[in-house]
Amino acid sequence: MPVTDNTSASRQHQHDVLIIGSGAAGLSLALHLPAHYRIALISKADLKQGSTYWAQGGMAAVLHTRDTIDSHVEDTLNAGDGLCHRDAVEFTVRNSRRCVEWLVRQGVDFDLREDRVDNSGPEFHLTMEGGHSHRRIIHAADATGRAISEVLIEKAQAAENIEIFTHRVAVDLITAQGHCQGAYILDRQTDHVELFQARAVVLATGGASKV
Ligand SMILES: Cc1cc2nc3c(=O)[nH]c(=O)nc-3n(C[C@H](O)[C@H](O)[C@H](O)COP(=O)(O)OP(=O)(O)OC[C@H]3O[C@@H](n4cnc5c(N)ncnc54)[C@H](O)[C@@H]3O)c2cc1C
């Protein structure tokens, strides 16, 4: 059912999918969705603000031949000290290699080992961080988030089906009949609230400190 705009929304937008948040989560989702979906991607500042861009050390993933998914899961649950949901941890860890491989295919330039003596091909340089029992931190020098962001932003900007709206703050969700059908979004530059309607709405606004 179409949503009637009975507020002061000065502009209306209609998309298939509304993604609120332009960090690694929002950008990755936008790039994974089928190209025939019209997507609105919302960022509350410019695309280079936010945790993803500033993340430094790297991402944990099961990449080393001696590492295992079980080991990474147990390390995460131990470090989480009761805050983690095992199913979420298992899902994340199980998919970690696949995510890294996808990022590499997009063009993210992670550091490689320079000390390889055989000819078995390039191998990621993995560092060890607190709480981990194996080397599993893949990184791009000490600016991993920037390396990931820049690649994903460039891809999203080039995608014809992704419309990017910066300096927009989601202030309220629109729900009807138990479904989220859009959001009211403040354009910080004009100070106007705009109506964004979509068949699916995704909150990728960060702050997911518990898994
Ligand atoms: C300094 C720093 C260093 C870090 N280092 C590491 C590290 O080495 N390794 C690691 O794994 N993690 C690290 N992290 C954590 C990591 O960056 C985050 O967990 C990850 O980037 C979260 O990605 P995300 O896409 O979920 O959210 P974010 O990157 O935070 O993106 C959230 C998006 O939501 C948008 N948004 C939020 N609220 C609204 C709203 N109301 N309306 C519209 N848009 C909104 C923001 O504009 C932004 O685009 C670090 C974080 C920081 C801050």
PDB file of C-alpha atoms and ligand atoms in Angstrom:
ATOM      1  CA  MET A   1       0.000   0.000   0.000  1.00  0.00           C
ATOM      2  CA  PRO A   2       1.461   3.399  -0.900  1.00  0.00           C
ATOM      3  CA  VAL A   3       2.334   5.624   1.996  1.00  0.00           C
ATOM      4  CA  THR A   4       0.661   9.018   2.018  1.00  0.00           C
ATOM      5  CA  ASP A   5       2.968  11.864   2.846  1.00  0.00           C
ATOM      6  CA  ASN A   6       1.033  14.001   5.299  1.00  0.00           C
ATOM      7  CA  THR A   7       4.040  15.765   6.805  1.00  0.00           C
ATOM      8  CA  SER A   8       6.213  18.619   5.701  1.00  0.00           C
ATOM      9  CA  ALA A   9       8.324  16.394   3.498  1.00  0.00           C
ATOM     10  CA  SER A  10       9.343  18.665   0.648  1.00  0.00           C
ATOM     11  CA  ARG A  11      10.676  16.004  -1.732  1.00  0.00           C
ATOM     12  CA  GLN A  12       9.694  12.440  -2.331  1.00  0.00           C
ATOM     13  CA  HIS A  13      11.860   9.580  -3.494  1.00  0.00           C
ATOM     14  CA  GLN A  14      10.839   6.094  -4.550  1.00  0.00           C
ATOM     15  CA  HIS A  15      13.280   3.176  -4.736  1.00  0.00           C
ATOM     16  CA  ASP A  16      13.203  -0.586  -4.504  1.00  0.00           C
ATOM     17  CA  VAL A  17      15.634  -0.643  -1.577  1.00  0.00           C
ATOM     18  CA  LEU A  18      16.529   2.085   0.904  1.00  0.00           C
ATOM     19  CA  ILE A  19      19.862   1.499   2.651  1.00  0.00           C
ATOM     20  CA  ILE A  20      20.521   3.847   5.551  1.00  0.00           C
ATOM     21  CA  GLY A  21      24.288   3.901   6.139  1.00  0.00           C
ATOM     22  CA  SER A  22      27.245   4.021   3.801  1.00  0.00           C
ATOM     23  CA  GLY A  23      29.907   2.143   5.769  1.00  0.00           C
ATOM     24  CA  ALA A  24      31.218  -1.279   4.803  1.00  0.00           C
ATOM     25  CA  ALA A  25      27.829  -2.855   5.585  1.00  0.00           C
ATOM     26  CA  GLY A  26      25.702  -0.473   3.520  1.00  0.00           C
ATOM     27  CA  LEU A  27      28.105  -0.245   0.583  1.00  0.00           C
ATOM     28  CA  SER A  28      28.624  -4.026   0.427  1.00  0.00           C
ATOM     29  CA  LEU A  29      24.912  -4.686   0.469  1.00  0.00           C
ATOM     30  CA  ALA A  30      24.265  -2.101  -2.254  1.00  0.00           C
ATOM     31  CA  LEU A  31      26.900  -3.746  -4.447  1.00  0.00           C
ATOM     32  CA  HIS A  32      25.589  -7.254  -3.787  1.00  0.00           C
ATOM     33  CA  LEU A  33      21.964  -6.563  -4.707  1.00  0.00           C
ATOM     34  CA  PRO A  34      20.815  -7.330  -8.253  1.00  0.00           C
ATOM     35  CA  ALA A  35      21.524  -4.485 -10.660  1.00  0.00           C
ATOM     36  CA  HIS A  36      17.861  -4.157 -11.625  1.00  0.00           C
ATOM     37  CA  TYR A  37      17.009  -2.910  -8.112  1.00  0.00           C
ATOM     38  CA  ARG A  38      16.905   0.867  -7.768  1.00  0.00           C
ATOM     39  CA  ILE A  39      18.775   1.588  -4.552  1.00  0.00           C
ATOM     40  CA  ALA A  40      18.980   4.711  -2.390  1.00  0.00           C
ATOM     41  CA  LEU A  41      22.076   4.795  -0.183  1.00  0.00           C
ATOM     42  CA  ILE A  42      21.966   7.309   2.666  1.00  0.00           C
ATOM     43  CA  SER A  43      24.892   8.786   4.566  1.00  0.00           C
ATOM     44  CA  LYS A  44      24.562  11.253   7.393  1.00  0.00           C
ATOM     45  CA  ALA A  45      27.764  13.047   6.383  1.00  0.00           C
ATOM     46  CA  ASP A  46      30.033  12.637   3.376  1.00  0.00           C
ATOM     47  CA  LEU A  47      31.027   9.137   2.322  1.00  0.00           C
ATOM     48  CA  LYS A  48      34.410   9.316   4.008  1.00  0.00           C
ATOM     49  CA  GLN A  49      33.067   9.868   7.519  1.00  0.00           C
ATOM     50  CA  GLY A  50      32.131   6.959   9.749  1.00  0.00           C
ATOM     51  CA  SER A  51      33.833   4.080  11.450  1.00  0.00           C
ATOM     52  CA  THR A  52      34.624   2.063   8.338  1.00  0.00           C
ATOM     53  CA  TYR A  53      36.776   4.770   6.782  1.00  0.00           C
ATOM     54  CA  TRP A  54      38.746   5.274   9.993  1.00  0.00           C
ATOM     55  CA  ALA A  55      39.267   1.615  10.899  1.00  0.00           C
ATOM     56  CA  GLN A  56      42.958   0.913  11.036  1.00  0.00           C
ATOM     57  CA  GLY A  57      44.426  -2.402  12.117  1.00  0.00           C
ATOM     58  CA  GLY A  58      42.576  -4.800   9.850  1.00  0.00           C
ATOM     59  CA  MET A  59      39.892  -7.461   9.712  1.00  0.00           C
ATOM     60  CA  ALA A  60      39.905 -10.853  11.372  1.00  0.00           C
ATOM     61  CA  ALA A  61      39.231 -13.799   9.060  1.00  0.00           C
ATOM     62  CA  VAL A  62      40.122 -17.467   8.856  1.00  0.00           C
ATOM     63  CA  LEU A  63      42.760 -17.351   6.127  1.00  0.00           C
ATOM     64  CA  HIS A  64      45.853 -19.121   7.446  1.00  0.00           C
ATOM     65  CA  THR A  65      46.196 -22.814   6.631  1.00  0.00           C
ATOM     66  CA  ARG A  66      46.692 -23.691  10.303  1.00  0.00           C
ATOM     67  CA  ASP A  67      43.693 -21.630  11.467  1.00  0.00           C
ATOM     68  CA  THR A  68      40.187 -23.066  11.811  1.00  0.00           C
ATOM     69  CA  ILE A  69      36.659 -21.731  12.011  1.00  0.00           C
ATOM     70  CA  ASP A  70      36.156 -23.443  15.374  1.00  0.00           C
ATOM     71  CA  SER A  71      39.233 -21.762  16.808  1.00  0.00           C
ATOM     72  CA  HIS A  72      38.127 -18.311  15.623  1.00  0.00           C
ATOM     73  CA  VAL A  73      34.627 -18.886  16.990  1.00  0.00           C
ATOM     74  CA  GLU A  74      35.956 -19.939  20.408  1.00  0.00           C
ATOM     75  CA  ASP A  75      38.373 -16.983  20.570  1.00  0.00           C
ATOM     76  CA  THR A  76      35.522 -14.601  19.745  1.00  0.00           C
ATOM     77  CA  LEU A  77      33.172 -16.105  22.324  1.00  0.00           C
ATOM     78  CA  ASN A  78      35.922 -15.955  24.973  1.00  0.00           C
ATOM     79  CA  ALA A  79      36.779 -12.350  24.172  1.00  0.00           C
ATOM     80  CA  GLY A  80      33.063 -11.509  24.117  1.00  0.00           C
ATOM     81  CA  ASP A  81      32.750 -12.742  27.706  1.00  0.00           C
ATOM     82  CA  GLY A  82      29.105 -13.750  27.428  1.00  0.00           C
ATOM     83  CA  LEU A  83      27.929 -10.881  25.230  1.00  0.00           C
ATOM     84  CA  CYS A  84      28.080 -12.785  21.931  1.00  0.00           C
ATOM     85  CA  HIS A  85      25.360 -14.839  20.316  1.00  0.00           C
ATOM     86  CA  ARG A  86      27.021 -18.074  19.179  1.00  0.00           C
ATOM     87  CA  ASP A  87      24.918 -18.346  16.001  1.00  0.00           C
ATOM     88  CA  ALA A  88      25.865 -14.814  14.934  1.00  0.00           C
ATOM     89  CA  VAL A  89      29.535 -15.448  15.678  1.00  0.00           C
ATOM     90  CA  GLU A  90      29.504 -18.743  13.769  1.00  0.00           C
ATOM     91  CA  PHE A  91      27.794 -17.137  10.776  1.00  0.00           C
ATOM     92  CA  THR A  92      30.259 -14.244  10.703  1.00  0.00           C
ATOM     93  CA  VAL A  93      33.357 -16.392  11.085  1.00  0.00           C
ATOM     94  CA  ARG A  94      32.172 -19.021   8.584  1.00  0.00           C
ATOM     95  CA  ASN A  95      31.700 -16.296   5.988  1.00  0.00           C
ATOM     96  CA  SER A  96      34.874 -14.349   6.775  1.00  0.00           C
ATOM     97  CA  ARG A  97      37.010 -15.858   4.006  1.00  0.00           C
ATOM     98  CA  ARG A  98      34.227 -15.385   1.446  1.00  0.00           C
ATOM     99  CA  CYS A  99      33.943 -11.694   2.428  1.00  0.00           C
ATOM    100  CA  VAL A 100      37.680 -11.145   2.108  1.00  0.00           C
ATOM    101  CA  GLU A 101      37.686 -12.844  -1.296  1.00  0.00           C
ATOM    102  CA  TRP A 102      34.813 -10.613  -2.421  1.00  0.00           C
ATOM    103  CA  LEU A 103      36.677  -7.487  -1.275  1.00  0.00           C
ATOM    104  CA  VAL A 104      39.784  -8.634  -3.143  1.00  0.00           C
ATOM    105  CA  ARG A 105      37.687  -9.147  -6.290  1.00  0.00           C
ATOM    106  CA  GLN A 106      36.384  -5.582  -5.926  1.00  0.00           C
ATOM    107  CA  GLY A 107      39.996  -4.382  -5.921  1.00  0.00           C
ATOM    108  CA  VAL A 108      40.952  -3.922  -2.270  1.00  0.00           C
ATOM    109  CA  ASP A 109      44.711  -4.144  -2.032  1.00  0.00           C
ATOM    110  CA  PHE A 110      45.492  -6.030   1.172  1.00  0.00           C
ATOM    111  CA  ASP A 111      49.145  -6.385   2.174  1.00  0.00           C
ATOM    112  CA  LEU A 112      50.918  -9.535   1.005  1.00  0.00           C
ATOM    113  CA  ARG A 113      53.817 -11.362   2.624  1.00  0.00           C
ATOM    114  CA  GLU A 114      57.124 -10.269   1.196  1.00  0.00           C
ATOM    115  CA  ASP A 115      59.129 -13.075   2.785  1.00  0.00           C
ATOM    116  CA  ARG A 116      57.803 -15.932   0.666  1.00  0.00           C
ATOM    117  CA  VAL A 117      60.629 -18.153  -0.519  1.00  0.00           C
ATOM    118  CA  ASP A 118      58.693 -20.692  -2.595  1.00  0.00           C
ATOM    119  CA  ASN A 119      56.650 -20.202  -5.748  1.00  0.00           C
ATOM    120  CA  SER A 120      53.253 -21.104  -4.376  1.00  0.00           C
ATOM    121  CA  GLY A 121      51.845 -17.664  -5.105  1.00  0.00           C
ATOM    122  CA  PRO A 122      51.032 -14.602  -3.050  1.00  0.00           C
ATOM    123  CA  GLU A 123      49.891 -14.993   0.524  1.00  0.00           C
ATOM    124  CA  PHE A 124      48.221 -12.370   2.692  1.00  0.00           C
ATOM    125  CA  HIS A 125      50.275 -10.786   5.429  1.00  0.00           C
ATOM    126  CA  LEU A 126      48.364 -11.619   8.600  1.00  0.00           C
ATOM    127  CA  THR A 127      48.981  -9.978  11.937  1.00  0.00           C
ATOM    128  CA  MET A 128      48.112 -11.224  15.419  1.00  0.00           C
ATOM    129  CA  GLU A 129      45.896  -9.189  17.706  1.00  0.00           C
ATOM    130  CA  GLY A 130      44.721  -9.513  21.293  1.00  0.00           C
ATOM    131  CA  GLY A 131      42.261 -12.331  21.932  1.00  0.00           C
ATOM    132  CA  HIS A 132      43.263 -14.283  18.832  1.00  0.00           C
ATOM    133  CA  SER A 133      45.153 -17.569  19.051  1.00  0.00           C
ATOM    134  CA  HIS A 134      46.207 -17.410  15.383  1.00  0.00           C
ATOM    135  CA  ARG A 135      47.442 -14.821  12.939  1.00  0.00           C
ATOM    136  CA  ARG A 136      44.225 -13.772  11.233  1.00  0.00           C
ATOM    137  CA  ILE A 137      44.214  -9.991  10.774  1.00  0.00           C
ATOM    138  CA  ILE A 138      44.295  -9.068   7.116  1.00  0.00           C
ATOM    139  CA  HIS A 139      45.184  -5.425   6.559  1.00  0.00           C
ATOM    140  CA  ALA A 140      46.212  -2.671   4.155  1.00  0.00           C
ATOM    141  CA  ALA A 141      49.114  -1.089   6.013  1.00  0.00           C
ATOM    142  CA  ASP A 142      47.464   0.660   8.976  1.00  0.00           C
ATOM    143  CA  ALA A 143      44.628   2.206   6.957  1.00  0.00           C
ATOM    144  CA  THR A 144      42.534  -0.858   6.184  1.00  0.00           C
ATOM    145  CA  GLY A 145      39.182   0.886   6.486  1.00  0.00           C
ATOM    146  CA  ARG A 146      40.225   3.604   4.089  1.00  0.00           C
ATOM    147  CA  ALA A 147      41.434   1.042   1.547  1.00  0.00           C
ATOM    148  CA  ILE A 148      38.119  -0.825   1.723  1.00  0.00           C
ATOM    149  CA  SER A 149      35.987   2.338   1.715  1.00  0.00           C
ATOM    150  CA  GLU A 150      37.684   3.914  -1.259  1.00  0.00           C
ATOM    151  CA  VAL A 151      37.182   0.854  -3.419  1.00  0.00           C
ATOM    152  CA  LEU A 152      33.563   0.305  -2.412  1.00  0.00           C
ATOM    153  CA  ILE A 153      32.675   4.003  -2.729  1.00  0.00           C
ATOM    154  CA  GLU A 154      34.129   4.113  -6.234  1.00  0.00           C
ATOM    155  CA  LYS A 155      32.158   1.002  -7.229  1.00  0.00           C
ATOM    156  CA  ALA A 156      28.924   2.356  -5.743  1.00  0.00           C
ATOM    157  CA  GLN A 157      29.372   5.732  -7.430  1.00  0.00           C
ATOM    158  CA  ALA A 158      29.875   3.980 -10.763  1.00  0.00           C
ATOM    159  CA  ALA A 159      26.803   1.762 -10.390  1.00  0.00           C
ATOM    160  CA  GLU A 160      23.866   3.173 -12.347  1.00  0.00           C
ATOM    161  CA  ASN A 161      21.273   1.618 -10.052  1.00  0.00           C
ATOM    162  CA  ILE A 162      22.693   3.128  -6.835  1.00  0.00           C
ATOM    163  CA  GLU A 163      21.694   6.685  -5.998  1.00  0.00           C
ATOM    164  CA  ILE A 164      23.791   8.152  -3.188  1.00  0.00           C
ATOM    165  CA  PHE A 165      22.426  10.802  -0.833  1.00  0.00           C
ATOM    166  CA  THR A 166      24.975  12.393   1.511  1.00  0.00           C
ATOM    167  CA  HIS A 167      24.433  14.761   4.442  1.00  0.00           C
ATOM    168  CA  ARG A 168      21.060  13.129   5.091  1.00  0.00           C
ATOM    169  CA  VAL A 169      19.973  11.966   8.553  1.00  0.00           C
ATOM    170  CA  ALA A 170      17.211   9.408   8.954  1.00  0.00           C
ATOM    171  CA  VAL A 171      14.898  10.782  11.608  1.00  0.00           C
ATOM    172  CA  ASP A 172      11.988   8.354  11.518  1.00  0.00           C
ATOM    173  CA  LEU A 173      10.897   5.134   9.905  1.00  0.00           C
ATOM    174  CA  ILE A 174       7.556   4.805   8.153  1.00  0.00           C
ATOM    175  CA  THR A 175       5.650   1.699   9.103  1.00  0.00           C
ATOM    176  CA  ALA A 176       2.295   0.432   7.992  1.00  0.00           C
ATOM    177  CA  GLN A 177       0.656  -2.942   8.535  1.00  0.00           C
ATOM    178  CA  GLY A 178       3.717  -4.227  10.347  1.00  0.00           C
ATOM    179  CA  HIS A 179       6.094  -3.377   7.503  1.00  0.00           C
ATOM    180  CA  CYS A 180       8.702  -0.677   7.182  1.00  0.00           C
ATOM    181  CA  GLN A 181       7.955   1.197   3.970  1.00  0.00           C
ATOM    182  CA  GLY A 182      10.456   4.010   4.078  1.00  0.00           C
ATOM    183  CA  ALA A 183      11.921   6.765   6.170  1.00  0.00           C
ATOM    184  CA  TYR A 184      11.775  10.466   6.784  1.00  0.00           C
ATOM    185  CA  ILE A 185      15.205  11.863   6.108  1.00  0.00           C
ATOM    186  CA  LEU A 186      16.542  15.299   6.978  1.00  0.00           C
ATOM    187  CA  ASP A 187      18.652  16.998   4.337  1.00  0.00           C
ATOM    188  CA  ARG A 188      21.172  18.771   6.545  1.00  0.00           C
ATOM    189  CA  GLN A 189      22.094  21.220   3.821  1.00  0.00           C
ATOM    190  CA  THR A 190      18.585  22.475   3.076  1.00  0.00           C
ATOM    191  CA  ASP A 191      17.077  21.651   6.490  1.00  0.00           C
ATOM    192  CA  HIS A 192      14.154  19.962   4.742  1.00  0.00           C
ATOM    193  CA  VAL A 193      12.738  16.573   5.617  1.00  0.00           C
ATOM    194  CA  GLU A 194      12.373  14.310   2.611  1.00  0.00           C
ATOM    195  CA  LEU A 195      10.222  11.232   2.181  1.00  0.00           C
ATOM    196  CA  PHE A 196      11.988   8.082   0.997  1.00  0.00           C
ATOM    197  CA  GLN A 197       9.735   5.144   0.144  1.00  0.00           C
ATOM    198  CA  ALA A 198      11.010   1.682  -0.686  1.00  0.00           C
ATOM    199  CA  ARG A 199       9.885  -1.918  -0.834  1.00  0.00           C
ATOM    200  CA  ALA A 200      12.715  -2.840   1.551  1.00  0.00           C
ATOM    201  CA  VAL A 201      14.514  -0.707   4.124  1.00  0.00           C
ATOM    202  CA  VAL A 202      17.873  -1.675   5.622  1.00  0.00           C
ATOM    203  CA  LEU A 203      19.463  -0.088   8.672  1.00  0.00           C
ATOM    204  CA  ALA A 204      23.231  -0.230   8.178  1.00  0.00           C
ATOM    205  CA  THR A 205      23.938   2.567  10.608  1.00  0.00           C
ATOM    206  CA  GLY A 206      26.813   0.934  12.479  1.00  0.00           C
ATOM    207  CA  GLY A 207      27.043   0.634  16.209  1.00  0.00           C
ATOM    208  CA  ALA A 208      26.651  -3.131  16.145  1.00  0.00           C
ATOM    209  CA  SER A 209      28.884  -3.653  19.149  1.00  0.00           C
ATOM    210  CA  LYS A 210      27.360  -7.031  20.026  1.00  0.00           C
ATOM    211  CA  VAL A 211      27.178 -10.076  17.808  1.00  0.00           C
TER     212      VAL A 211
HETATM  213  C1  LIG B   1      39.040   4.623  14.878  1.00  0.00           C
HETATM  214  C2  LIG B   1      38.428   3.255  14.630  1.00  0.00           C
HETATM  215  C3  LIG B   1      39.261   2.189  14.362  1.00  0.00           C
HETATM  216  C4  LIG B   1      38.715   0.921  14.124  1.00  0.00           C
HETATM  217  N1  LIG B   1      39.555  -0.112  13.806  1.00  0.00           N
HETATM  218  C5  LIG B   1      39.041  -1.318  13.511  1.00  0.00           C
HETATM  219  C6  LIG B   1      39.874  -2.385  13.108  1.00  0.00           C
HETATM  220  O1  LIG B   1      41.085  -2.256  12.993  1.00  0.00           O
HETATM  221  N2  LIG B   1      39.303  -3.594  12.809  1.00  0.00           N
HETATM  222  C7  LIG B   1      37.955  -3.780  12.896  1.00  0.00           C
HETATM  223  O2  LIG B   1      37.482  -4.896  12.602  1.00  0.00           O
HETATM  224  N3  LIG B   1      37.134  -2.780  13.273  1.00  0.00           N
HETATM  225  C8  LIG B   1      37.641  -1.566  13.571  1.00  0.00           C
HETATM  226  N4  LIG B   1      36.797  -0.557  13.938  1.00  0.00           N
HETATM  227  C9  LIG B   1      35.354  -0.836  13.966  1.00  0.00           C
HETATM  228  C10 LIG B   1      34.822  -0.854  12.525  1.00  0.00           C
HETATM  229  O3  LIG B   1      35.248   0.315  11.867  1.00  0.00           O
HETATM  230  C11 LIG B   1      33.292  -0.926  12.521  1.00  0.00           C
HETATM  231  O4  LIG B   1      32.857  -2.053  13.252  1.00  0.00           O
HETATM  232  C12 LIG B   1      32.746  -1.062  11.091  1.00  0.00           C
HETATM  233  O5  LIG B   1      33.360  -0.134  10.217  1.00  0.00           O
HETATM  234  C13 LIG B   1      31.260  -0.846  11.100  1.00  0.00           C
HETATM  235  O6  LIG B   1      30.813  -0.765   9.754  1.00  0.00           O
HETATM  236  P1  LIG B   1      29.314  -0.386   9.465  1.00  0.00           P
HETATM  237  O7  LIG B   1      29.131  -0.297   7.999  1.00  0.00           O
HETATM  238  O8  LIG B   1      28.435  -1.318  10.245  1.00  0.00           O
HETATM  239  O9  LIG B   1      29.129   1.042  10.153  1.00  0.00           O
HETATM  240  P2  LIG B   1      29.836   2.470   9.891  1.00  0.00           P
HETATM  241  O10 LIG B   1      31.079   2.372   9.107  1.00  0.00           O
HETATM  242  O11 LIG B   1      29.867   3.145  11.232  1.00  0.00           O
HETATM  243  O12 LIG B   1      28.765   3.190   8.976  1.00  0.00           O
HETATM  244  C14 LIG B   1      27.556   3.661   9.520  1.00  0.00           C
HETATM  245  C15 LIG B   1      26.900   4.520   8.472  1.00  0.00           C
HETATM  246  O13 LIG B   1      25.597   4.868   8.941  1.00  0.00           O
HETATM  247  C16 LIG B   1      25.377   6.235   8.699  1.00  0.00           C
HETATM  248  N5  LIG B   1      24.380   6.659   9.683  1.00  0.00           N
HETATM  249  C17 LIG B   1      24.350   6.429  11.019  1.00  0.00           C
HETATM  250  N6  LIG B   1      23.227   6.941  11.564  1.00  0.00           N
HETATM  251  C18 LIG B   1      22.532   7.485  10.538  1.00  0.00           C
HETATM  252  C19 LIG B   1      21.288   8.180  10.445  1.00  0.00           C
HETATM  253  N7  LIG B   1      20.491   8.411  11.510  1.00  0.00           N
HETATM  254  N8  LIG B   1      20.888   8.619   9.211  1.00  0.00           N
HETATM  255  C20 LIG B   1      21.652   8.402   8.110  1.00  0.00           C
HETATM  256  N9  LIG B   1      22.830   7.743   8.150  1.00  0.00           N
HETATM  257  C21 LIG B   1      23.256   7.310   9.340  1.00  0.00           C
HETATM  258  C22 LIG B   1      26.725   6.900   8.800  1.00  0.00           C
HETATM  259  O14 LIG B   1      26.747   8.107   8.072  1.00  0.00           O
HETATM  260  C23 LIG B   1      27.607   5.833   8.150  1.00  0.00           C
HETATM  261  O15 LIG B   1      27.587   6.014   6.753  1.00  0.00           O
HETATM  262  C24 LIG B   1      37.311   0.725  14.179  1.00  0.00           C
HETATM  263  C25 LIG B   1      36.473   1.815  14.449  1.00  0.00           C
HETATM  264  C26 LIG B   1      37.018   3.061  14.666  1.00  0.00           C
HETATM  265  C27 LIG B   1      36.080   4.225  14.938  1.00  0.00           C
END
